[in-house]
Short mmCIF file of C-alpha atoms and ligand atoms in Angstrom, two decimals:
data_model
loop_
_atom_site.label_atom_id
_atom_site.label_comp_id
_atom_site.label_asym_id
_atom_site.label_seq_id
_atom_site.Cartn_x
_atom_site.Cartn_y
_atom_site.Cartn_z
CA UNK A 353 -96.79 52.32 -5.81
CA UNK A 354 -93.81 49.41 -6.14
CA UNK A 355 -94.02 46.82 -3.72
CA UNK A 356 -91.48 46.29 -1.16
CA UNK A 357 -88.90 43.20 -2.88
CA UNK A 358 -90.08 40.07 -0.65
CA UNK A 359 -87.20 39.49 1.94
CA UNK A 360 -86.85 35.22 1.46
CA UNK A 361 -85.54 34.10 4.58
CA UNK A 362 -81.73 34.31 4.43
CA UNK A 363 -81.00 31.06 4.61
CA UNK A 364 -79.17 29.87 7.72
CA UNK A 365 -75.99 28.12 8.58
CA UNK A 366 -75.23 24.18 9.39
CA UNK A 367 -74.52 25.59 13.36
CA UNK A 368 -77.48 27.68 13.85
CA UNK A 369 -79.73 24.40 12.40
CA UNK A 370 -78.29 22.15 14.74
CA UNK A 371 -78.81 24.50 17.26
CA UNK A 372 -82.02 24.58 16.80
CA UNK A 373 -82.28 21.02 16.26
CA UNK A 374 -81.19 20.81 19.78
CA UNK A 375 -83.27 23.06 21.52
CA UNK A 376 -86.21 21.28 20.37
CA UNK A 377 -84.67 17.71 21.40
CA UNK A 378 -84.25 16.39 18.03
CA UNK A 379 -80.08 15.75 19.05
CA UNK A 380 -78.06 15.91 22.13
CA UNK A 381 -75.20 18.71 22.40
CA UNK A 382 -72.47 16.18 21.84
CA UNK A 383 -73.95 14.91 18.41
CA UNK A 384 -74.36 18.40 17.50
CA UNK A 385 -70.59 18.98 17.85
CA UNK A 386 -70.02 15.40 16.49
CA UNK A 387 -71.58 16.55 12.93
CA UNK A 388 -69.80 19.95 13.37
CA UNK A 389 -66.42 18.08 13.32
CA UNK A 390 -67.68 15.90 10.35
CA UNK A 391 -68.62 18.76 8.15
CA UNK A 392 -65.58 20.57 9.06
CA UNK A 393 -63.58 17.49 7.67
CA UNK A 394 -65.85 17.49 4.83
CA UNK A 395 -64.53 20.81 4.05
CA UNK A 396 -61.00 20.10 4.08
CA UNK A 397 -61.68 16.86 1.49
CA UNK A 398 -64.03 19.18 -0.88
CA UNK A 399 -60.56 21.58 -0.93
CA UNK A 400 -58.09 18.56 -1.65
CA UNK A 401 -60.50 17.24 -4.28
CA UNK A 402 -61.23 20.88 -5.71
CA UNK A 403 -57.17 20.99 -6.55
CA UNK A 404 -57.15 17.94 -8.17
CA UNK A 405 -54.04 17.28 -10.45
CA UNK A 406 -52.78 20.75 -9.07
CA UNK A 407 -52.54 19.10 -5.40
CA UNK A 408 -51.30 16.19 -6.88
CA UNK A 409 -54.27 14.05 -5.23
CA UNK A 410 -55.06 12.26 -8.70
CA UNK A 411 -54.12 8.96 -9.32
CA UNK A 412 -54.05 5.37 -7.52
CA UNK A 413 -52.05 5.31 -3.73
CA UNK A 414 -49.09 3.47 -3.22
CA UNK A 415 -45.60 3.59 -3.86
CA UNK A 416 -42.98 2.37 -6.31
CA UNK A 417 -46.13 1.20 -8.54
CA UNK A 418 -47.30 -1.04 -5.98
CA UNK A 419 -51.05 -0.20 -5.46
CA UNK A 420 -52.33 -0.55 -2.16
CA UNK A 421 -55.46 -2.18 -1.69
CA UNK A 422 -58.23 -2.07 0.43
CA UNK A 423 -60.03 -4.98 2.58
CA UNK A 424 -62.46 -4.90 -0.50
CA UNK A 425 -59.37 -5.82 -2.33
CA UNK A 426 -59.75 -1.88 -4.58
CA UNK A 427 -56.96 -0.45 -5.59
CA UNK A 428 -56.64 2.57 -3.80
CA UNK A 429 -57.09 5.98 -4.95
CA UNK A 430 -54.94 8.93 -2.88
CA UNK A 431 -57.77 11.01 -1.99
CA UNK A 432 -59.86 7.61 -0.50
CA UNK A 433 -56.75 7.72 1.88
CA UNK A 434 -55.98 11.36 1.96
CA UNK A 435 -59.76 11.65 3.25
CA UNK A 436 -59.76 8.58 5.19
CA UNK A 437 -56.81 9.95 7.18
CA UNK A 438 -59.01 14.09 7.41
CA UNK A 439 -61.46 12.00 8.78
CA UNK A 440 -59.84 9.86 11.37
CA UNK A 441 -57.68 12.86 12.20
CA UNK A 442 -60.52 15.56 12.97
CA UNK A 443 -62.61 12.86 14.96
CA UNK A 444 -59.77 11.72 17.14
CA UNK A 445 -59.63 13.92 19.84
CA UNK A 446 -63.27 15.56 19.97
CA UNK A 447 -64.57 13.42 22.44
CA UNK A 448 -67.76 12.48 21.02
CA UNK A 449 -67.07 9.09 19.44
CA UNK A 450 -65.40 5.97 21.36
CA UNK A 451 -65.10 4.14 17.86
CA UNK A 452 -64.80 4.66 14.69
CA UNK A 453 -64.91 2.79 10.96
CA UNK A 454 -64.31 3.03 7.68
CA UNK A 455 -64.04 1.69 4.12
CA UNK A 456 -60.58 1.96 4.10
CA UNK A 457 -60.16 0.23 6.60
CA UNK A 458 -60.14 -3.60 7.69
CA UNK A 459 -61.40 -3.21 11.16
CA UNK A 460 -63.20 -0.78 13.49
CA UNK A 461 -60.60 1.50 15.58
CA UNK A 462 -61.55 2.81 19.22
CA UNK A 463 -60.81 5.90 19.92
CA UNK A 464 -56.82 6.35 21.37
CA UNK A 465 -56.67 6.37 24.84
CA UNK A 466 -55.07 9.78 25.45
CA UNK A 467 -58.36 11.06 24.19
CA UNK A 468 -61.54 11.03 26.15
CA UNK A 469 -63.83 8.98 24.77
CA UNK A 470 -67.96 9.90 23.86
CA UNK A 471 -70.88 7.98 23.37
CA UNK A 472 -71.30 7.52 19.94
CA UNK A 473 -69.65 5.47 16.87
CA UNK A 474 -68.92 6.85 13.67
CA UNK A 475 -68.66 4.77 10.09
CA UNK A 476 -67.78 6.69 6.87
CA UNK A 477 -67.43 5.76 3.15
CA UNK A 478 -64.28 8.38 3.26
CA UNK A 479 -64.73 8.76 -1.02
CA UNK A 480 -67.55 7.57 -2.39
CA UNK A 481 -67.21 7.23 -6.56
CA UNK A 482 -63.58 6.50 -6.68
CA UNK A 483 -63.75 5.19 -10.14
CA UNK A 484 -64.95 8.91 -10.77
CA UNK A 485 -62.12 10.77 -8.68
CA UNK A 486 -59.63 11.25 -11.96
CA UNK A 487 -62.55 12.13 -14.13
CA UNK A 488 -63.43 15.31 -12.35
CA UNK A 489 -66.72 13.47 -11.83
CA UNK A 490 -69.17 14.23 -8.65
CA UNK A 491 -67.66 11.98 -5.69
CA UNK A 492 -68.60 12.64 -1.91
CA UNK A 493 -68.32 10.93 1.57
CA UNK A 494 -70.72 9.01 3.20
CA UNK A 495 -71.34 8.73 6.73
CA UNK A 496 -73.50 7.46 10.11
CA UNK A 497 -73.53 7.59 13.42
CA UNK A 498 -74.68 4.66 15.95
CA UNK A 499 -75.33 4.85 19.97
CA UNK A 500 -72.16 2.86 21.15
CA UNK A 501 -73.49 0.29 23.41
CA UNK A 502 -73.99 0.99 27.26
CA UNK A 503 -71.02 -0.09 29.54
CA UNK A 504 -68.83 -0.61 26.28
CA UNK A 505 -65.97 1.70 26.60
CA UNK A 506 -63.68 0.11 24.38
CA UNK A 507 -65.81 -0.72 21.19
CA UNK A 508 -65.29 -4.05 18.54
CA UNK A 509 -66.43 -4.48 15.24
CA UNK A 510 -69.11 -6.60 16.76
CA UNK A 511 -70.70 -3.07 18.58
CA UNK A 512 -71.00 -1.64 15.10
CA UNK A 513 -73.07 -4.27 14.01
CA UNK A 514 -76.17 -2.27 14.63
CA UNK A 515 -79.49 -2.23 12.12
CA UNK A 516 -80.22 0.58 10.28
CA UNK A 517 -82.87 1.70 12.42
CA UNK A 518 -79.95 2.66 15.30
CA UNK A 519 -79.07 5.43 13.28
CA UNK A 520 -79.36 8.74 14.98
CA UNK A 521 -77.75 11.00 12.29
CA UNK A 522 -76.53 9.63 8.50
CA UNK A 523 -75.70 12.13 5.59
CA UNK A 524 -73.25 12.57 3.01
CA UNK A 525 -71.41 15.71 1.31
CA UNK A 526 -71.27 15.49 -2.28
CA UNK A 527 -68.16 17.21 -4.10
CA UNK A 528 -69.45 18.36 -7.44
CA UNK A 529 -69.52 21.43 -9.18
CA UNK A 530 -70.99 22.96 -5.28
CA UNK A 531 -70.22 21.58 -2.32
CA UNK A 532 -73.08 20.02 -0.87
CA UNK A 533 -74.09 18.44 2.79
CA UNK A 534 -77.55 16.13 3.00
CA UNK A 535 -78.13 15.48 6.66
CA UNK A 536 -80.67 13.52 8.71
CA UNK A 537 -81.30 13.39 12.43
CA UNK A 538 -84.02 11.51 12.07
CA UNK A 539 -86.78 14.32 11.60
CA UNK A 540 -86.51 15.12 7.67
CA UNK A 541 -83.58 15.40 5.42
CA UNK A 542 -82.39 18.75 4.87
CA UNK A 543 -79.42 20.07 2.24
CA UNK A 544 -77.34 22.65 2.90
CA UNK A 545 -74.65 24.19 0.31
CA UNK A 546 -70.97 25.26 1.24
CA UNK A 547 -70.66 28.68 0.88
CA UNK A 548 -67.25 29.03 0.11
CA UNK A 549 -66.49 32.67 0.53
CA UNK A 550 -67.84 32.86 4.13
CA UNK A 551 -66.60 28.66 4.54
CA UNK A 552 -69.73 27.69 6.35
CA UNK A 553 -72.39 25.37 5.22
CA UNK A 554 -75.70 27.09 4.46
CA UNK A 555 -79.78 25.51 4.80
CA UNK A 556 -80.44 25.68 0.90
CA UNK A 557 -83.22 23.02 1.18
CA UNK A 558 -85.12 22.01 4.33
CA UNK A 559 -87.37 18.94 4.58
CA UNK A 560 -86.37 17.54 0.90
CA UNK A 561 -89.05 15.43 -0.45
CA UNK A 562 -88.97 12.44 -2.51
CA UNK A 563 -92.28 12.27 -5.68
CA UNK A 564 -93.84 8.94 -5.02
CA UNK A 565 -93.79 8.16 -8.62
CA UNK A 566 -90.80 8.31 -11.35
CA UNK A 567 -90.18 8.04 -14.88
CA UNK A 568 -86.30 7.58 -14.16
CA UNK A 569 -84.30 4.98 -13.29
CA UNK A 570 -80.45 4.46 -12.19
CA UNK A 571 -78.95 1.33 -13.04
CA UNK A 572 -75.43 -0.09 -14.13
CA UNK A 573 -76.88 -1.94 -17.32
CA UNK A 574 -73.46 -3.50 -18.39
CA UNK A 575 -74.73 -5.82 -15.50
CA UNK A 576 -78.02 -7.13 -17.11
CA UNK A 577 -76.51 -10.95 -17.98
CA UNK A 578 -76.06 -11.27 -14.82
CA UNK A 579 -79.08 -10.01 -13.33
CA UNK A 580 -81.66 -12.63 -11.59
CA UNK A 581 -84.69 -13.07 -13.23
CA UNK A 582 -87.26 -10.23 -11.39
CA UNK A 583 -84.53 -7.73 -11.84
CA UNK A 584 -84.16 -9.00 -15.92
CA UNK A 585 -88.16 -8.53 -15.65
CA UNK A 586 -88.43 -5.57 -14.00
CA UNK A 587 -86.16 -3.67 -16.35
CA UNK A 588 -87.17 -4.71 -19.10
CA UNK A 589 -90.47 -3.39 -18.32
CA UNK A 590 -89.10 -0.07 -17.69
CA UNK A 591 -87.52 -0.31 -20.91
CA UNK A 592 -90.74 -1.44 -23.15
CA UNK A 593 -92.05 1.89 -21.37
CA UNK A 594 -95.45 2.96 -22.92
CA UNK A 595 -95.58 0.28 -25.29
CA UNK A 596 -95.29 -2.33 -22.59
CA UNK A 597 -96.90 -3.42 -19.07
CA UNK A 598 -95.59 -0.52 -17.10
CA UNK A 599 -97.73 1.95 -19.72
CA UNK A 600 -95.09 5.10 -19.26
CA UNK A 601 -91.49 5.44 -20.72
CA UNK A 602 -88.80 5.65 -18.02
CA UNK A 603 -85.22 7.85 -18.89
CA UNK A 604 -81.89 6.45 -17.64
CA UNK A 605 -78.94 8.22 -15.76
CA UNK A 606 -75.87 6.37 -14.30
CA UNK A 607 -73.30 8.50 -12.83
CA UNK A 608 -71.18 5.96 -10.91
CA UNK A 609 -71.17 7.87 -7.75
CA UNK A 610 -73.78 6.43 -5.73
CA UNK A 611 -73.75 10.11 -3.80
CA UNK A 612 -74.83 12.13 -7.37
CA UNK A 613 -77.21 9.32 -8.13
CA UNK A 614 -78.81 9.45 -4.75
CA UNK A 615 -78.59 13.62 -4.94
CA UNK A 616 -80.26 13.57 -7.88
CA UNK A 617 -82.87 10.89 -6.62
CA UNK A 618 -83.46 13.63 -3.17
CA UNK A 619 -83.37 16.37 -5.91
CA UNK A 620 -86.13 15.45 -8.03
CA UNK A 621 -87.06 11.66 -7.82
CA UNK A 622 -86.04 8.04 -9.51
CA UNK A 623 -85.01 4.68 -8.22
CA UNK A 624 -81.01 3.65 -8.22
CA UNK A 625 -80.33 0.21 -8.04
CA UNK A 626 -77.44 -1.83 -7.53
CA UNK A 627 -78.81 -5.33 -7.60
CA UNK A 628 -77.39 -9.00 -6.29
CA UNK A 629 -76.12 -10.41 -9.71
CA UNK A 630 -74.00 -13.41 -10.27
CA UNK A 631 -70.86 -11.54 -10.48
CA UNK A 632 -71.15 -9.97 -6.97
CA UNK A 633 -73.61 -12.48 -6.02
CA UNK A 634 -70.57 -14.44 -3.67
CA UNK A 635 -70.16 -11.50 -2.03
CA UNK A 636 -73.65 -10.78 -1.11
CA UNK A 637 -74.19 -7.58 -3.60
CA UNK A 638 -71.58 -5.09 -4.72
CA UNK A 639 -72.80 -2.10 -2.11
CA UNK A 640 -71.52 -1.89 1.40
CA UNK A 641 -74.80 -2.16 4.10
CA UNK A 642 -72.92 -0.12 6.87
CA UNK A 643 -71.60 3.14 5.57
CA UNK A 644 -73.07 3.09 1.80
CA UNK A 645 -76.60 1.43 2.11
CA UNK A 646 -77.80 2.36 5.73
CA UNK A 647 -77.09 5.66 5.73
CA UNK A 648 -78.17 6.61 2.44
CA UNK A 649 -82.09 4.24 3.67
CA UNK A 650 -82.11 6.50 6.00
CA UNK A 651 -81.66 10.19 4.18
CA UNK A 652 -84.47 8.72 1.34
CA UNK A 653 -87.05 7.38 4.25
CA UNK A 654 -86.34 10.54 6.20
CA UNK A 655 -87.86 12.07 2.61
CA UNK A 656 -90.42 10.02 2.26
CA UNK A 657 -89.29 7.12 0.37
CA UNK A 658 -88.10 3.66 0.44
CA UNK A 659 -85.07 1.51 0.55
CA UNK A 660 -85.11 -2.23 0.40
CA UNK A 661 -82.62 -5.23 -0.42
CA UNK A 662 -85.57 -6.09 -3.19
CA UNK A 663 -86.55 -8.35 -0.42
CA UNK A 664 -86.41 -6.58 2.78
CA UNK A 665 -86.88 -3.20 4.46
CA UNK A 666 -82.81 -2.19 3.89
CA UNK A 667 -83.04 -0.57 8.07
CA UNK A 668 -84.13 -3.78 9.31
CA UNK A 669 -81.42 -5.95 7.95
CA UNK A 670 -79.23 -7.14 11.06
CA UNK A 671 -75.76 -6.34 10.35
CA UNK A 672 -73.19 -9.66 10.16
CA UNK A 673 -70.23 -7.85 9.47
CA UNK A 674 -68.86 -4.52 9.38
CA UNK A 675 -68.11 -4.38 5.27
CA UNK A 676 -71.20 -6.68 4.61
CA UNK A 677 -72.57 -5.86 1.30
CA UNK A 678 -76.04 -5.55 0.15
CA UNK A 679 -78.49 -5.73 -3.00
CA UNK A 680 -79.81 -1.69 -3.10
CA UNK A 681 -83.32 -0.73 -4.52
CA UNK A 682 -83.64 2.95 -2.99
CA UNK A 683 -85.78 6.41 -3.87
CA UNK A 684 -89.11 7.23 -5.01
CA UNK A 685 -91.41 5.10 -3.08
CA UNK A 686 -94.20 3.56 -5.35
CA UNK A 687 -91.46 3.00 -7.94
CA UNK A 688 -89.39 0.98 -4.93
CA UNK A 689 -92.26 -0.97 -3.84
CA UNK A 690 -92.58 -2.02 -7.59
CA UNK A 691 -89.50 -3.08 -8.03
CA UNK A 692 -90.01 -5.24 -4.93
CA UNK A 693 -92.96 -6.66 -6.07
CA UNK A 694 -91.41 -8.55 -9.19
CA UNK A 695 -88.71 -10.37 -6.98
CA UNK A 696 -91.63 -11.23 -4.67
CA UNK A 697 -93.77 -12.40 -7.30
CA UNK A 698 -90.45 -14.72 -8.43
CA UNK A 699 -89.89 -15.81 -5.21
CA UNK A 700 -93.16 -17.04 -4.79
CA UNK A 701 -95.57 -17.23 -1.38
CA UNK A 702 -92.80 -19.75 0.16
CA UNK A 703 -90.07 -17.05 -0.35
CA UNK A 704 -92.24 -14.49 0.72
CA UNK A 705 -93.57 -16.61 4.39
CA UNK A 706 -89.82 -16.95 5.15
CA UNK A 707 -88.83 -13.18 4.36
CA UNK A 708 -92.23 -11.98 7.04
CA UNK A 709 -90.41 -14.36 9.51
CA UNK A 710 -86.62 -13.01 8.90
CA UNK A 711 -88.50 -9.39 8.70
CA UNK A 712 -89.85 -10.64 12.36
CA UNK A 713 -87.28 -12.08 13.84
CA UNK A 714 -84.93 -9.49 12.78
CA UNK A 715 -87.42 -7.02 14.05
CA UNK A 716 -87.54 -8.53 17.57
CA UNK A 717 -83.73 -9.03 16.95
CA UNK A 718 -83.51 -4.91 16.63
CA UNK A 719 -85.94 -3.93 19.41
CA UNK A 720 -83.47 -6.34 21.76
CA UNK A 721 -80.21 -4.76 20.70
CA UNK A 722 -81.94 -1.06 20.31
CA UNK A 723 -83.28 -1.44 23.86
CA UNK A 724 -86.58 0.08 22.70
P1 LIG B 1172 -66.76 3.20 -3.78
O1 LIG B 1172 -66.29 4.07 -4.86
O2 LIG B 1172 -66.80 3.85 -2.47
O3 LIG B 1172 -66.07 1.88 -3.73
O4 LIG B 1172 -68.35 2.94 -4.08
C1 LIG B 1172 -68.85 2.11 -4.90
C2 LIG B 1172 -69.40 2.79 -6.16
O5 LIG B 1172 -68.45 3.58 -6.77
C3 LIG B 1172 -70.69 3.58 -5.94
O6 LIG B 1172 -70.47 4.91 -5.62
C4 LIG B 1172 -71.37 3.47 -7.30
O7 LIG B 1172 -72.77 3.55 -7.21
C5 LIG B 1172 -70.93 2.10 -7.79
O8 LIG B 1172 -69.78 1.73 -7.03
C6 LIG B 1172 -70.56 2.13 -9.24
O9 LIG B 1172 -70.43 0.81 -9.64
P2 LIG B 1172 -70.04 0.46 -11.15
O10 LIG B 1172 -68.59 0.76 -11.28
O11 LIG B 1172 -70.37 -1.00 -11.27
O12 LIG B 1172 -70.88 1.28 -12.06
#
């Protein structure tokens, strides 16, 4: 006799997770409804990048060939602004956030007074990959949500300038040939696909996990020259592969997009990297710590592996400023803590005495401002 077809468990939608995510105390209602509004908005950018040239969204922002730039001093692209201004429109008047901030923009923005205001602050990487947007390469948006501080009703920039480990919620949707959103609330990181005919995010994956080990690494090699010297020695180990200390050969992908290469990292494994080197090196790194680095920490660590400046937890870096930038080493966790270990071998036991007392102090730093 032919067995019944296995039912798999239809898979279940973004609301229904979070509602369950609430009953069992993992968020409060109003961050529920806070990520409801962000996915929603998420929607409406994956729609405005899906048209591409026929929305007329291509192309750098500005008028009369005057590019507009960016505190970062980027050019521009119309969708980083077309999605900057979704997302500051569909979190204005929710409630849930008193502040909010963004790439795009040079400073943090409470929210208006004609709307009331909620407990929590909100930073986004509106379009992540914008070298990719007129490519019809994978770009997404990047985003995380902070406590705003008690008795602050107004918020500053200076409010925002929480470690990582304040983050109750980070994720990111990725706009590439699906729709995806990749969501932590601090128990797991789950990914859920937009399902465009019904228009509601579905579970596709719950509780990704990260291998420990890898045989793939993400790297912008045009960069090498400039590299320092653990980073010129780590790599080059991964490139000797078999033949050389490291005893395996290692593949390479680069997509650009730090939201494919960190999909892809979720998906199945690797390490991306986007190390200090000397032409960035002024500015601290080339990757933004607030709404690029911390969030995306927190997604990996959430699936079981690690993120770190090459010198430091990343989540335990106190923030100094709201578009502070950062030397990334993120994913597969063995393959992290390697990488690590050559710029703590270079750096020597000095290097490494006075990186335990910034871990400390930053540490006792965090547990002050988090209130623990
Ligand atoms: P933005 O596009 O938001 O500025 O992000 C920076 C970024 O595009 C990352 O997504 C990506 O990992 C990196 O820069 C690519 O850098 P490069 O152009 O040096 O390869």
């Amino acid at each position: 006799m032919p067995s019944l077809p296995q039912r798999t468990a239809p898979s279940i939608s973004l609301t229904q997770f979070l509602i369950e995510a609430q009953r069992a105390g993992h968020v409060s209602p109003d961050l529920r409804l806070l990520i409801e509004v962000v996915a929603r908005a998420c929607k409406r950018i994956s729609i405005a990048v899906g048209k591409g040239a026929l929305g007329g969204v291509l192309g750098e922002a500005g008028t009369d060939g005057e590019a507009s730039m960016n505190i970062q001093g980027e050019a521009q692209k119309k969708l980083d602004v077309i999605a900057n201004d979704v997302l500051m429109e569909a979190n204005a008047w929710g409630g849930h956030l008193a502040g909010l901030a963004s790439e795009e923009m040079d400073h943090s923005q409470p929210i208006p007074d004609v709307y009331p205001r909620g407990n929590y602050l909100l930073l986004f990487d509106p379009l992540d990959g914008s070298s990719n947007i007129d490519v019809n390469i994978s770009v997404g948006t990047i985003f995380s949500v902070l406590r705003c501080p008690d008795g602050v009703t107004t918020p500053c920039d200076e409010n925002f300038l929480q470690p990582g480990t304040a983050q109750v919620c980070a994720g990111y949707t990725t706009y590439g040939p699906s729709t995806m959103l990749v969501l932590t609330v601090g128990h797991g990181t789950h990914a859920f696909t937009l399902d465009r005919e019904i228009g509601s995010f579905m579970l596709t994956t719950r509780d990704m996990r990260i291998p420990g080990e890898t045989r793939e690494f993400a790297v912008n090699m045009s960069n090498q020259r400039f590299w320092e010297a653990p980073m010129q020695e780590y790599v080059g180990d991964l490139l000797a592969g078999s033949e050389g200390p490291r005893g395996k050969d290692f593949n390479m992908r680069w997509v650009a997009s730090m939201v494919a290469d960190v999909h892809r990292i979720l998906t199945r494994g690797g390490i991306f990297s986007y190390p200090l080197d000397r032409k960035c090196a002024a500015k601290g790194g080339k990757l933004r710590l607030m709404y690029e680095a911390n969030p995306m920490s927190l997604l990996v660590e959430q699936a079981g592996g690690a993120a770190s400046t090459g010198r430091q937890r990343m989540l335990e870096v106190q923030p100094t400023g709201l578009h502070q930038r950062v030397p990334v080493f993120l994913g597969s966790r063995r393959e992290v803590e390697t990488a690590v270990e050559y710029h703590r071998r270079h750096d020597g036991p000095e290097a490494e005495a006075r990186s335990n007392a910034n871990a400390n102090a930053n540490a006792n730093a965090n547990a002050n401002a988090i209130g623990a």
